[in-house]
mmCIF file of N, CA and C in Angstrom:
data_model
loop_
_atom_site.group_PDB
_atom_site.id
_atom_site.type_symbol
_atom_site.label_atom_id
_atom_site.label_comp_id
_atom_site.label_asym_id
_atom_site.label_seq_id
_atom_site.Cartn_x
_atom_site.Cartn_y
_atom_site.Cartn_z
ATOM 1 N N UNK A 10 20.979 -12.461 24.113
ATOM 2 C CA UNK A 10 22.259 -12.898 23.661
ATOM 3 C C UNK A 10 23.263 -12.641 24.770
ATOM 4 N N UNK A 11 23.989 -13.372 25.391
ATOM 5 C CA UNK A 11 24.500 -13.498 25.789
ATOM 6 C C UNK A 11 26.326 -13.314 25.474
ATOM 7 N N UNK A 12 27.150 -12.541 26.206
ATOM 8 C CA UNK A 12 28.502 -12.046 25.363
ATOM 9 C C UNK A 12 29.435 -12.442 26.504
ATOM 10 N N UNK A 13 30.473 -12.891 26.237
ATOM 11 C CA UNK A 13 31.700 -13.929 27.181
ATOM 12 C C UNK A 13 32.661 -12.853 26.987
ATOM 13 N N UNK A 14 32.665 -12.371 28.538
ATOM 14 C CA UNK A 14 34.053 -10.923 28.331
ATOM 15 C C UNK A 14 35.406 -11.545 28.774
ATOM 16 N N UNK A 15 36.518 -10.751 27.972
ATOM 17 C CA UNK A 15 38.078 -11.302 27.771
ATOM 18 C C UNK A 15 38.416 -12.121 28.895
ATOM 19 N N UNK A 16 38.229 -12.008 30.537
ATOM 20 C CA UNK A 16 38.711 -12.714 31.287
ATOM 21 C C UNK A 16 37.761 -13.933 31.139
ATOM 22 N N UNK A 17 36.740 -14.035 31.275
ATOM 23 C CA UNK A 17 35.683 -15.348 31.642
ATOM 24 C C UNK A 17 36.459 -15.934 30.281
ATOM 25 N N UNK A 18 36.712 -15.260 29.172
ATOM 26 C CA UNK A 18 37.228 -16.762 27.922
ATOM 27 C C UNK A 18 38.473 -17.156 28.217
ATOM 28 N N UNK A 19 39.223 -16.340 28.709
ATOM 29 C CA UNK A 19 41.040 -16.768 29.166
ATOM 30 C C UNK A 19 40.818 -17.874 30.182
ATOM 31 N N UNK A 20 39.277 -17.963 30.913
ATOM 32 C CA UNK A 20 39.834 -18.680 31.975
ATOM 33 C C UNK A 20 39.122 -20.282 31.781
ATOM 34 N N UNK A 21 38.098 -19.778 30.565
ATOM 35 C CA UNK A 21 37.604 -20.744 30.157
ATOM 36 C C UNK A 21 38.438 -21.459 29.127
ATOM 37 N N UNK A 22 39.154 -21.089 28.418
ATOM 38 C CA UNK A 22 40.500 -21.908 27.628
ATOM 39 C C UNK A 22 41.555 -22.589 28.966
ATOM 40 N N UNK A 23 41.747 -21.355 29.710
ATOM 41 C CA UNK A 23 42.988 -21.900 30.248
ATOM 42 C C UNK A 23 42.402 -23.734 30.818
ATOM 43 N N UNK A 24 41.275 -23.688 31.810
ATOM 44 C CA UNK A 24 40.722 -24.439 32.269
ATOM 45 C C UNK A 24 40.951 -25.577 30.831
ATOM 46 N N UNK A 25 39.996 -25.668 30.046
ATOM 47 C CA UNK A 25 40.322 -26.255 28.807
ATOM 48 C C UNK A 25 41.252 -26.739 28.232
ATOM 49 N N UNK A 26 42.587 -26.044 28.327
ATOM 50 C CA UNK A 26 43.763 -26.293 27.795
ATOM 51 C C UNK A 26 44.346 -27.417 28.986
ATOM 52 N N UNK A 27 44.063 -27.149 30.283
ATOM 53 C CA UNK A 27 44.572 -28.034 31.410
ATOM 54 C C UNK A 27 43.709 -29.392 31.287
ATOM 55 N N UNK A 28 42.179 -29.045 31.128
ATOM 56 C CA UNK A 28 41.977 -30.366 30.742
ATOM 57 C C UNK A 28 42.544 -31.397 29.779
ATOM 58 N N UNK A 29 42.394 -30.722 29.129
ATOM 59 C CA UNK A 29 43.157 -31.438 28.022
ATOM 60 C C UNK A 29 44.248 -32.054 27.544
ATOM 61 N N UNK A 30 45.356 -31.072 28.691
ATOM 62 C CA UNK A 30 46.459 -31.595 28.533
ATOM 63 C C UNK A 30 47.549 -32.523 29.916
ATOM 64 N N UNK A 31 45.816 -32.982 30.718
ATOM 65 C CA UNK A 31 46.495 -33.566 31.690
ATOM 66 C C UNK A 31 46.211 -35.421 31.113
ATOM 67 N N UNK A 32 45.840 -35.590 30.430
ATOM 68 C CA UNK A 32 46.059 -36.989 29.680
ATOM 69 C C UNK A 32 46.916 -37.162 29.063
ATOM 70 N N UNK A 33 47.760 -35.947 28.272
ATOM 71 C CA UNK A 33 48.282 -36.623 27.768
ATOM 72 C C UNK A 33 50.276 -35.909 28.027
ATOM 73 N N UNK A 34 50.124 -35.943 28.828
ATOM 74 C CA UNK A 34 50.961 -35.710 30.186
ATOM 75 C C UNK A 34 52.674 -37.002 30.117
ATOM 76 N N UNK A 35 52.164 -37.568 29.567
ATOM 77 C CA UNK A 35 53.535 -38.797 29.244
ATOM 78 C C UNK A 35 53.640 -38.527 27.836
ATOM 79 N N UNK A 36 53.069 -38.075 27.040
ATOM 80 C CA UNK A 36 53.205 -37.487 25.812
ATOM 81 C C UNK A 36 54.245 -36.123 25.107
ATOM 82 N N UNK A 37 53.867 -35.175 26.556
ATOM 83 C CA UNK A 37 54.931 -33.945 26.087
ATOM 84 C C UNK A 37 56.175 -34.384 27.853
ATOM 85 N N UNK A 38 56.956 -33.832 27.051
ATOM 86 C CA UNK A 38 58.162 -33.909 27.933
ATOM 87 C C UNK A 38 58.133 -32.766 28.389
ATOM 88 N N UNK A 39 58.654 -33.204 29.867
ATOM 89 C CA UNK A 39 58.570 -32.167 31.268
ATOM 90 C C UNK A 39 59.605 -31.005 31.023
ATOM 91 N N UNK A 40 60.552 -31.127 30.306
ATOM 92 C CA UNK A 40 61.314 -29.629 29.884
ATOM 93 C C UNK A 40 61.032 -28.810 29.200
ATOM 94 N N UNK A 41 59.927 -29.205 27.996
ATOM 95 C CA UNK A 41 59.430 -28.102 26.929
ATOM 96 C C UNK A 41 58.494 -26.987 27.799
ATOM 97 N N UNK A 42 58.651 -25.844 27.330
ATOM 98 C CA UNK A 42 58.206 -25.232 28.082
ATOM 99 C C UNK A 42 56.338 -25.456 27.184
ATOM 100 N N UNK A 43 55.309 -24.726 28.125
ATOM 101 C CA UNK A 43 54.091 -24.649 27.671
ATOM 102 C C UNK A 43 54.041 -24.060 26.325
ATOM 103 N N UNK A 44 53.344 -24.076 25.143
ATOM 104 C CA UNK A 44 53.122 -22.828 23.864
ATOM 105 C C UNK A 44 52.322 -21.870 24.390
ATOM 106 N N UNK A 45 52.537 -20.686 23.845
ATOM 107 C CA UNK A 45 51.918 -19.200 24.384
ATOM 108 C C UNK A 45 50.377 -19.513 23.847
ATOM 109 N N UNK A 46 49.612 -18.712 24.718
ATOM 110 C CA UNK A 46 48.037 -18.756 24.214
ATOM 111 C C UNK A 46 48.010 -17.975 23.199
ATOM 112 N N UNK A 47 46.804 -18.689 22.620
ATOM 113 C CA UNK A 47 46.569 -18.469 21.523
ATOM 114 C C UNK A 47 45.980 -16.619 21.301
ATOM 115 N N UNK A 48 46.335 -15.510 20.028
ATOM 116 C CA UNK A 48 46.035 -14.541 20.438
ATOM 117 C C UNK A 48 44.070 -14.771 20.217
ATOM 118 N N UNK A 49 43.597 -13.819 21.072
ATOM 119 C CA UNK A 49 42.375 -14.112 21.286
ATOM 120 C C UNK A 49 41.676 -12.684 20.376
ATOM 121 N N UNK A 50 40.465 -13.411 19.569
ATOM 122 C CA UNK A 50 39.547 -12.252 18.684
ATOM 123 C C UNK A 50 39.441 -10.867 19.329
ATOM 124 N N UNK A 51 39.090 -9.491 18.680
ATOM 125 C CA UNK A 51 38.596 -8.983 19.109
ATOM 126 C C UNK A 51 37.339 -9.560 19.223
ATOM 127 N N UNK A 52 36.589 -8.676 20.168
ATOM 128 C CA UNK A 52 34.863 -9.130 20.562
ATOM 129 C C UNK A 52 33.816 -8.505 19.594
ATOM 130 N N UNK A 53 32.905 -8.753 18.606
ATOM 131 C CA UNK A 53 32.296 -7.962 17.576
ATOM 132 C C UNK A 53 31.885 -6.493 18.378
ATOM 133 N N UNK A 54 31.966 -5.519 17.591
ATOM 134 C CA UNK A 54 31.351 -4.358 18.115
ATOM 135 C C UNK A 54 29.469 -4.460 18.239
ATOM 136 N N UNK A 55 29.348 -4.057 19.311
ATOM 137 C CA UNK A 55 27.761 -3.879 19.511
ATOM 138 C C UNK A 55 27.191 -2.486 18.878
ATOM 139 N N UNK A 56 26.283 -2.798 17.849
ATOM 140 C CA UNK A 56 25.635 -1.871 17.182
ATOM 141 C C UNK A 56 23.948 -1.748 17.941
ATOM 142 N N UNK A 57 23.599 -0.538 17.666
ATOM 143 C CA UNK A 57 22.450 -0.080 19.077
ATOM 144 C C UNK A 57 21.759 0.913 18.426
ATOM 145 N N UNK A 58 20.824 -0.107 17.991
ATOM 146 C CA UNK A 58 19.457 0.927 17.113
ATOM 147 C C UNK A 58 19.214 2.089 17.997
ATOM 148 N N UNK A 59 19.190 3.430 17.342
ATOM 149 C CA UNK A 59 18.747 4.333 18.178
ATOM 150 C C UNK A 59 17.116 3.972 18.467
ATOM 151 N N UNK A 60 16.651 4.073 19.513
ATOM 152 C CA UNK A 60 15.034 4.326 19.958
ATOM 153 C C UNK A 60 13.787 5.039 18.720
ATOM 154 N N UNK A 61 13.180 4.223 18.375
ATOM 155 C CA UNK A 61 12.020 4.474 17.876
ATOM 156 C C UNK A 61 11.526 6.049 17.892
ATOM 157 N N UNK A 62 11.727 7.116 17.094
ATOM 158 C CA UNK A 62 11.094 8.455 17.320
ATOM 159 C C UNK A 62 9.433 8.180 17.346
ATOM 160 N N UNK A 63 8.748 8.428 18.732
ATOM 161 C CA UNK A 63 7.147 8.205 18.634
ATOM 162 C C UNK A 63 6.608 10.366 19.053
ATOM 163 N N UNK A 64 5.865 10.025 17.838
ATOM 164 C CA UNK A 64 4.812 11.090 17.567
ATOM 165 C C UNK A 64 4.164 11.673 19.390
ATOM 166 N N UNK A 65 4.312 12.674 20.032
ATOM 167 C CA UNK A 65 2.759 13.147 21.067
ATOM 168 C C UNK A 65 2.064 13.391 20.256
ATOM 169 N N UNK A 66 0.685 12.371 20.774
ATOM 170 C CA UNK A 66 -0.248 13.040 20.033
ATOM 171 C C UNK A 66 -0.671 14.783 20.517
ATOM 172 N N UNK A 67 -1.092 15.185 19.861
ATOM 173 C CA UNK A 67 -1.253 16.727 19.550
ATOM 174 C C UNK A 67 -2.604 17.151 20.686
ATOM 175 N N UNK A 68 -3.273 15.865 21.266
ATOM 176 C CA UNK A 68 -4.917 16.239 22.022
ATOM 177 C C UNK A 68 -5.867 16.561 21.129
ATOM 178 N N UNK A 69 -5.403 16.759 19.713
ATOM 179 C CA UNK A 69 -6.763 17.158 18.716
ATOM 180 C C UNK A 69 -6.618 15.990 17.916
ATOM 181 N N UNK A 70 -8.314 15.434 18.177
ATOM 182 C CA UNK A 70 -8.575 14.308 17.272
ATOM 183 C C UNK A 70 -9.354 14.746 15.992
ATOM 184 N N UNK A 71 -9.347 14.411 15.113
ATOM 185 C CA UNK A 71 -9.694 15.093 13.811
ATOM 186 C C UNK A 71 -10.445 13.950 13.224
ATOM 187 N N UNK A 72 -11.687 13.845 12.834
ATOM 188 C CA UNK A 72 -12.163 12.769 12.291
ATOM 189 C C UNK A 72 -13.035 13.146 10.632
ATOM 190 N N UNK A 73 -12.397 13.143 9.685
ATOM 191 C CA UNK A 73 -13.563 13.571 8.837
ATOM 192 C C UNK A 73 -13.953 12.737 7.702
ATOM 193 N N UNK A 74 -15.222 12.850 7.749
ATOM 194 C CA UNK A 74 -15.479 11.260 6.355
ATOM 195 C C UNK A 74 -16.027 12.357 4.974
ATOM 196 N N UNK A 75 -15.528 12.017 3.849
ATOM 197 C CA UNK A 75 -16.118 12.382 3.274
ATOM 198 C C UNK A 75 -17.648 11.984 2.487
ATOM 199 N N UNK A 76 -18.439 12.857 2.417
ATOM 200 C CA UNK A 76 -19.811 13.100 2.310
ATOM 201 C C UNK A 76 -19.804 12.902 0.871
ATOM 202 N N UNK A 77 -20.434 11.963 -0.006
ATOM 203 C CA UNK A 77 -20.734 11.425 -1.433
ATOM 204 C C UNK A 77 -21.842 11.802 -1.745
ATOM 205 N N UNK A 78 -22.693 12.707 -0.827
ATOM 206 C CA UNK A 78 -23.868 12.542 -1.561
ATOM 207 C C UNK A 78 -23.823 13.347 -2.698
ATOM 208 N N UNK A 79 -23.243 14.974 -2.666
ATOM 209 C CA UNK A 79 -23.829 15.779 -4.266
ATOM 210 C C UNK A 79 -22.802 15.130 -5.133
ATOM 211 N N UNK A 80 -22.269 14.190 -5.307
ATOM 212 C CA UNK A 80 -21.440 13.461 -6.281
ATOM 213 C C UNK A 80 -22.732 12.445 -6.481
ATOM 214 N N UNK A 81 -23.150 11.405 -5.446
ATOM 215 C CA UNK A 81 -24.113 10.552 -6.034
ATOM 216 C C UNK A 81 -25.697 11.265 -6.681
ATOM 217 N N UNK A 82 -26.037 12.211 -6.106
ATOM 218 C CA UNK A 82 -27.290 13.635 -6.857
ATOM 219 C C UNK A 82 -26.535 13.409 -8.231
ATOM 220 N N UNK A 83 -25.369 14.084 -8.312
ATOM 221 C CA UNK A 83 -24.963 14.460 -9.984
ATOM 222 C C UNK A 83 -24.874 13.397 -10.446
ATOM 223 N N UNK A 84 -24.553 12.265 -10.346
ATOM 224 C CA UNK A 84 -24.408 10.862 -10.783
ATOM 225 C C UNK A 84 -25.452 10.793 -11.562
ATOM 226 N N UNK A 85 -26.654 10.417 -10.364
ATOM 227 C CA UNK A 85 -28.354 10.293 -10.878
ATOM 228 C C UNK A 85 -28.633 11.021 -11.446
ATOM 229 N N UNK A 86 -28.674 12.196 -11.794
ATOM 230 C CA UNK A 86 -29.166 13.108 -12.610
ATOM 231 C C UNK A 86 -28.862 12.989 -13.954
ATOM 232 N N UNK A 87 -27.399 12.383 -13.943
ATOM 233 C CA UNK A 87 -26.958 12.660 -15.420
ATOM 234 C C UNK A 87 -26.954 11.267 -16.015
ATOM 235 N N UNK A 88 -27.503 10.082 -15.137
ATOM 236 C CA UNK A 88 -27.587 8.815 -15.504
ATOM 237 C C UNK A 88 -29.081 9.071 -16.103
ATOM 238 N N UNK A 89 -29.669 9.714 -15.448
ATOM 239 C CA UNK A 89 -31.510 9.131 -15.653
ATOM 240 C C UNK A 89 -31.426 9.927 -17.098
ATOM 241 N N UNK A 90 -30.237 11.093 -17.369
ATOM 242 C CA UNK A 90 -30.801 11.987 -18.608
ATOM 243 C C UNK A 90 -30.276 11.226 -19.921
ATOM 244 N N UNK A 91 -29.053 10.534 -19.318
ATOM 245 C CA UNK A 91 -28.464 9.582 -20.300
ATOM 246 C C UNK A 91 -29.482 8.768 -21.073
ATOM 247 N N UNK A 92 -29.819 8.058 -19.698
ATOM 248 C CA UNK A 92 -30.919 6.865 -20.144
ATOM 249 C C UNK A 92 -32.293 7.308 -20.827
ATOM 250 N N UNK A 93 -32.914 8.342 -20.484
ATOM 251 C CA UNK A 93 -34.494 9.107 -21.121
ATOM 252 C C UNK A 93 -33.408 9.081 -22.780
ATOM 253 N N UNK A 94 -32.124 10.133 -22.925
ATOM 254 C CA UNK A 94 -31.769 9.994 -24.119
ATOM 255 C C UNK A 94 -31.758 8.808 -24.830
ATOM 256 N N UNK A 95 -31.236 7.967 -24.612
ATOM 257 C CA UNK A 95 -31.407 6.939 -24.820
ATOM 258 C C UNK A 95 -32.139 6.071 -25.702
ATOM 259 N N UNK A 96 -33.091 6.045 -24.827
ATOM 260 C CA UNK A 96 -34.771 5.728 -24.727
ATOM 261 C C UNK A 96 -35.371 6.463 -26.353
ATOM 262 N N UNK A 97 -34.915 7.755 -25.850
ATOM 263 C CA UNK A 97 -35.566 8.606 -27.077
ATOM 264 C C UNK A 97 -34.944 7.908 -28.751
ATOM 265 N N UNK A 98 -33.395 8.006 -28.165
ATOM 266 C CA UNK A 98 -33.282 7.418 -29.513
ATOM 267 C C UNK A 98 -33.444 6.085 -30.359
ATOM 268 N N UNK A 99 -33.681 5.157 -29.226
ATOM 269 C CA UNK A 99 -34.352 3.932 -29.911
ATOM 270 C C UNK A 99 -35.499 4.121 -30.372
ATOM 271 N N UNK A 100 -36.543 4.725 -29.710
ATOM 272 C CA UNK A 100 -38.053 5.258 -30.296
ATOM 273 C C UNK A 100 -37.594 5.594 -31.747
ATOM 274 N N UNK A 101 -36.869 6.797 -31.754
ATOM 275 C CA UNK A 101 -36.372 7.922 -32.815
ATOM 276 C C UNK A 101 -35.396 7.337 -33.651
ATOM 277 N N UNK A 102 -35.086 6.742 -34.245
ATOM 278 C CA UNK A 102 -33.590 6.014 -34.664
ATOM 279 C C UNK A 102 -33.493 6.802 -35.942
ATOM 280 N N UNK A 103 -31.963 6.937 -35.778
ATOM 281 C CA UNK A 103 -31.559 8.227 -36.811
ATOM 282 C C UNK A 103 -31.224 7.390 -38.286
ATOM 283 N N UNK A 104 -31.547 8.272 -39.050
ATOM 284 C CA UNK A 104 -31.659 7.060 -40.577
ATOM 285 C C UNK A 104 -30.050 6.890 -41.034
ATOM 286 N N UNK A 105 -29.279 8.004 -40.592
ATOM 287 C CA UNK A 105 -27.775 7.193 -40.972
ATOM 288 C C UNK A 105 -27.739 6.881 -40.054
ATOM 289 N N UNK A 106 -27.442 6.324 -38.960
ATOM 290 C CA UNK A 106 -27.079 5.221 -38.025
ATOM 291 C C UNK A 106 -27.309 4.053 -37.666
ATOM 292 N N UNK A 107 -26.710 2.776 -37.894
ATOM 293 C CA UNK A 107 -27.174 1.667 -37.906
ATOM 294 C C UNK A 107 -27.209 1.098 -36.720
ATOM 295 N N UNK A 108 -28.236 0.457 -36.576
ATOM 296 C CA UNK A 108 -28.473 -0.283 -34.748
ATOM 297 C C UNK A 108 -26.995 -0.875 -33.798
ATOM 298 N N UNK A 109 -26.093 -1.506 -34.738
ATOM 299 C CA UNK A 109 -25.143 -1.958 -34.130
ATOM 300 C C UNK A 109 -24.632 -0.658 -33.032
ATOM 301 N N UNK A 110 -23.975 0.045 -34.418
ATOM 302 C CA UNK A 110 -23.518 1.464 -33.819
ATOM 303 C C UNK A 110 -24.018 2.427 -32.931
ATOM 304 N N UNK A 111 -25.228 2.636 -33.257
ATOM 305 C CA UNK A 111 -26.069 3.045 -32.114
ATOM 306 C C UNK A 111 -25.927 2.187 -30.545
ATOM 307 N N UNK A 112 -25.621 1.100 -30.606
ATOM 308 C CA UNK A 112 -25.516 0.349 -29.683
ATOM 309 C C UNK A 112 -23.659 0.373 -28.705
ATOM 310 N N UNK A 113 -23.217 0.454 -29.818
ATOM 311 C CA UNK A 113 -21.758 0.681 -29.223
ATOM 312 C C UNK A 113 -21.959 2.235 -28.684
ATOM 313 N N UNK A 114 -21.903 3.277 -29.269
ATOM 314 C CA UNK A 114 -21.889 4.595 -29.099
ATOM 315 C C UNK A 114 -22.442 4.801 -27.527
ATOM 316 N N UNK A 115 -23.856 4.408 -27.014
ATOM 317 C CA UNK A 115 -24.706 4.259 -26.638
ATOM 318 C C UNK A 115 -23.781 2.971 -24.948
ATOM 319 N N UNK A 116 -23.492 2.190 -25.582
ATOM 320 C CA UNK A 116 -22.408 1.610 -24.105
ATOM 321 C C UNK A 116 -21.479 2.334 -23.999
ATOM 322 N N UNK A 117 -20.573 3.015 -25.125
ATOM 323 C CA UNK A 117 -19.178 3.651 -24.564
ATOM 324 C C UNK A 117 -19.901 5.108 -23.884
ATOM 325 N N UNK A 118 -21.062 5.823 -24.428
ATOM 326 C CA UNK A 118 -21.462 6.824 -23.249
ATOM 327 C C UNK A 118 -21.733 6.457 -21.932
ATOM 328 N N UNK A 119 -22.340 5.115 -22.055
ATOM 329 C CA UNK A 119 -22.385 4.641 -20.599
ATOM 330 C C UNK A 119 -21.512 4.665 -19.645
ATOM 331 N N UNK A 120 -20.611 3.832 -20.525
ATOM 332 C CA UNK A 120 -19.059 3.432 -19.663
ATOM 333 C C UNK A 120 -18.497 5.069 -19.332
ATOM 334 N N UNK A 121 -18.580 6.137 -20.323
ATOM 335 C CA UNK A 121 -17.720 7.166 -19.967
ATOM 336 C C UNK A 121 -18.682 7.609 -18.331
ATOM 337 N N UNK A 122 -19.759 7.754 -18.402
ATOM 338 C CA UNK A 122 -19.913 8.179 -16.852
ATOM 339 C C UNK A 122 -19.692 7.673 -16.003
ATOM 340 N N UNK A 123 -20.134 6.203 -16.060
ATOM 341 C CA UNK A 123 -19.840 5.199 -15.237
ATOM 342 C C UNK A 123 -18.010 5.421 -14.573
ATOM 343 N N UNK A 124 -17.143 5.741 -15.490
ATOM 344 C CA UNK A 124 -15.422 6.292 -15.516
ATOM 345 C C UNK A 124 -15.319 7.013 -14.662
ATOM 346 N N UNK A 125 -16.322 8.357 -14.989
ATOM 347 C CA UNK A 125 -16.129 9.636 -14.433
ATOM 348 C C UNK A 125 -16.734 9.443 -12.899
ATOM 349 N N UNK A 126 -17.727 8.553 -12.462
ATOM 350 C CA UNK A 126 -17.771 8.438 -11.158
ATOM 351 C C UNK A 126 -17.529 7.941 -10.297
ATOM 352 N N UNK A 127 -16.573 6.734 -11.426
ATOM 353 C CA UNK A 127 -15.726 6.297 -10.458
ATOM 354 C C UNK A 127 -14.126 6.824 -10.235
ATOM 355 N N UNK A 128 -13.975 7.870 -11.153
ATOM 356 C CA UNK A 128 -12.891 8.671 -10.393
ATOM 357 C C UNK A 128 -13.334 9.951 -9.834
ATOM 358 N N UNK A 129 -14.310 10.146 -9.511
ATOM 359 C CA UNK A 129 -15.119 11.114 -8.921
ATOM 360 C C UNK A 129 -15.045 10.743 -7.345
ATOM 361 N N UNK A 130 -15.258 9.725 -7.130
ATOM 362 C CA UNK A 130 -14.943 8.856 -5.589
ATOM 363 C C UNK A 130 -14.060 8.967 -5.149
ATOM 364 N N UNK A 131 -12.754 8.609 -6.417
ATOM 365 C CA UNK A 131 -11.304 8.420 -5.606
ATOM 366 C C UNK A 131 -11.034 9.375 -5.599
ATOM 367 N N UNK A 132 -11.567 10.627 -6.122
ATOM 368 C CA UNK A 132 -10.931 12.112 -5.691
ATOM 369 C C UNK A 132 -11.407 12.504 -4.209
ATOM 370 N N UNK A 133 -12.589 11.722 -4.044
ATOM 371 C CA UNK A 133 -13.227 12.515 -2.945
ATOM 372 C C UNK A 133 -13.975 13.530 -3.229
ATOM 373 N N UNK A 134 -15.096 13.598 -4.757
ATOM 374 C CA UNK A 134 -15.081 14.844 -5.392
ATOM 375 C C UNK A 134 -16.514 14.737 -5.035
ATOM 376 N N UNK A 135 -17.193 16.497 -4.804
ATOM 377 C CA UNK A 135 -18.366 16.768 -4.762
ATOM 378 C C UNK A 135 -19.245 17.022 -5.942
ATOM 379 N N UNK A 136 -18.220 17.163 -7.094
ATOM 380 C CA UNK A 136 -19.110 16.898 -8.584
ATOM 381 C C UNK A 136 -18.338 15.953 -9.552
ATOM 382 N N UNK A 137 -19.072 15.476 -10.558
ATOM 383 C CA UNK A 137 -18.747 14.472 -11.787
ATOM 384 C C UNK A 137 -17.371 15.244 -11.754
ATOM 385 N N UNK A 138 -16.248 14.881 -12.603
ATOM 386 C CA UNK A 138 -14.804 15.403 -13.114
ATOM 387 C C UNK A 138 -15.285 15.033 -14.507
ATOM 388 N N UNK A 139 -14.689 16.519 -15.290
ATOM 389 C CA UNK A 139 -15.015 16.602 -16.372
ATOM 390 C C UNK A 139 -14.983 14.972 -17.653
ATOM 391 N N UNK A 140 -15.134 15.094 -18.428
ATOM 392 C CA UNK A 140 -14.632 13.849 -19.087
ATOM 393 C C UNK A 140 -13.355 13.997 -20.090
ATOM 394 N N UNK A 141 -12.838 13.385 -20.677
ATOM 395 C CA UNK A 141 -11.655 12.829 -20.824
ATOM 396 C C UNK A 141 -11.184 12.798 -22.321
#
């Protein structure tokens, strides 16, 4: 961006104003005196982001991933015991419980571990988180 300081515009009007007013020169009469220039803007103030604060790095690189496995161990363990349960109770079917229900009961236990390991992950956790 480019900024036009007080003299370069005075001289760029004045210039301007002479152009302009040498045509029409039989128009104003030779006794009036010239009109005063016009008063001229202030110039906007320049505002000036301070500089970016950047971090030194410290020389210590730190890299750490977290390790899923005794979260995925406890996972399996408590999936396969789910499922043998399971198993058992379709063999075994309990005389008040009707198949439907057995069947819902039986997905919402599912779903609850299935819950718990998947916020077991987003913790970053080395065991199941309790349930809910």
């Amino acid at each position: 961006m480019r900024t036009i300081g007080p003299i370069q515009l005075l001289a760029t009007l004045a210039i301007a104003a002479a152009c302009g007013s040498s045509g029409d020169s039989a128009a104003v009469p030779a006794a009036s005196p010239p009109p005063p220039p016009a008063a001229q803007p202030a110039p906007a103030p320049v505002v000036v982001a301070p500089p970016p604060v950047v971090e030194q790095p410290s020389g210590v690189s730190l890299s750490v991933r977290w390790d899923s496995r005794p979260l995925d161990r406890e996972y399996q363990r408590e999936r396969a015991a789910l499922d043998a349960r399971h198993a058992r109770e379709l063999a075994q079917a309990r005389a008040d419980e009707k198949a439907d229900a057995r069947a819902r009961r039986q997905a919402e236990e599912t779903r609850a571990l299935e819950d718990r390991y998947e916020r077991g992950k987003k913790q970053h956790a080395r065991t199941l988180p309790p349930q809910q």
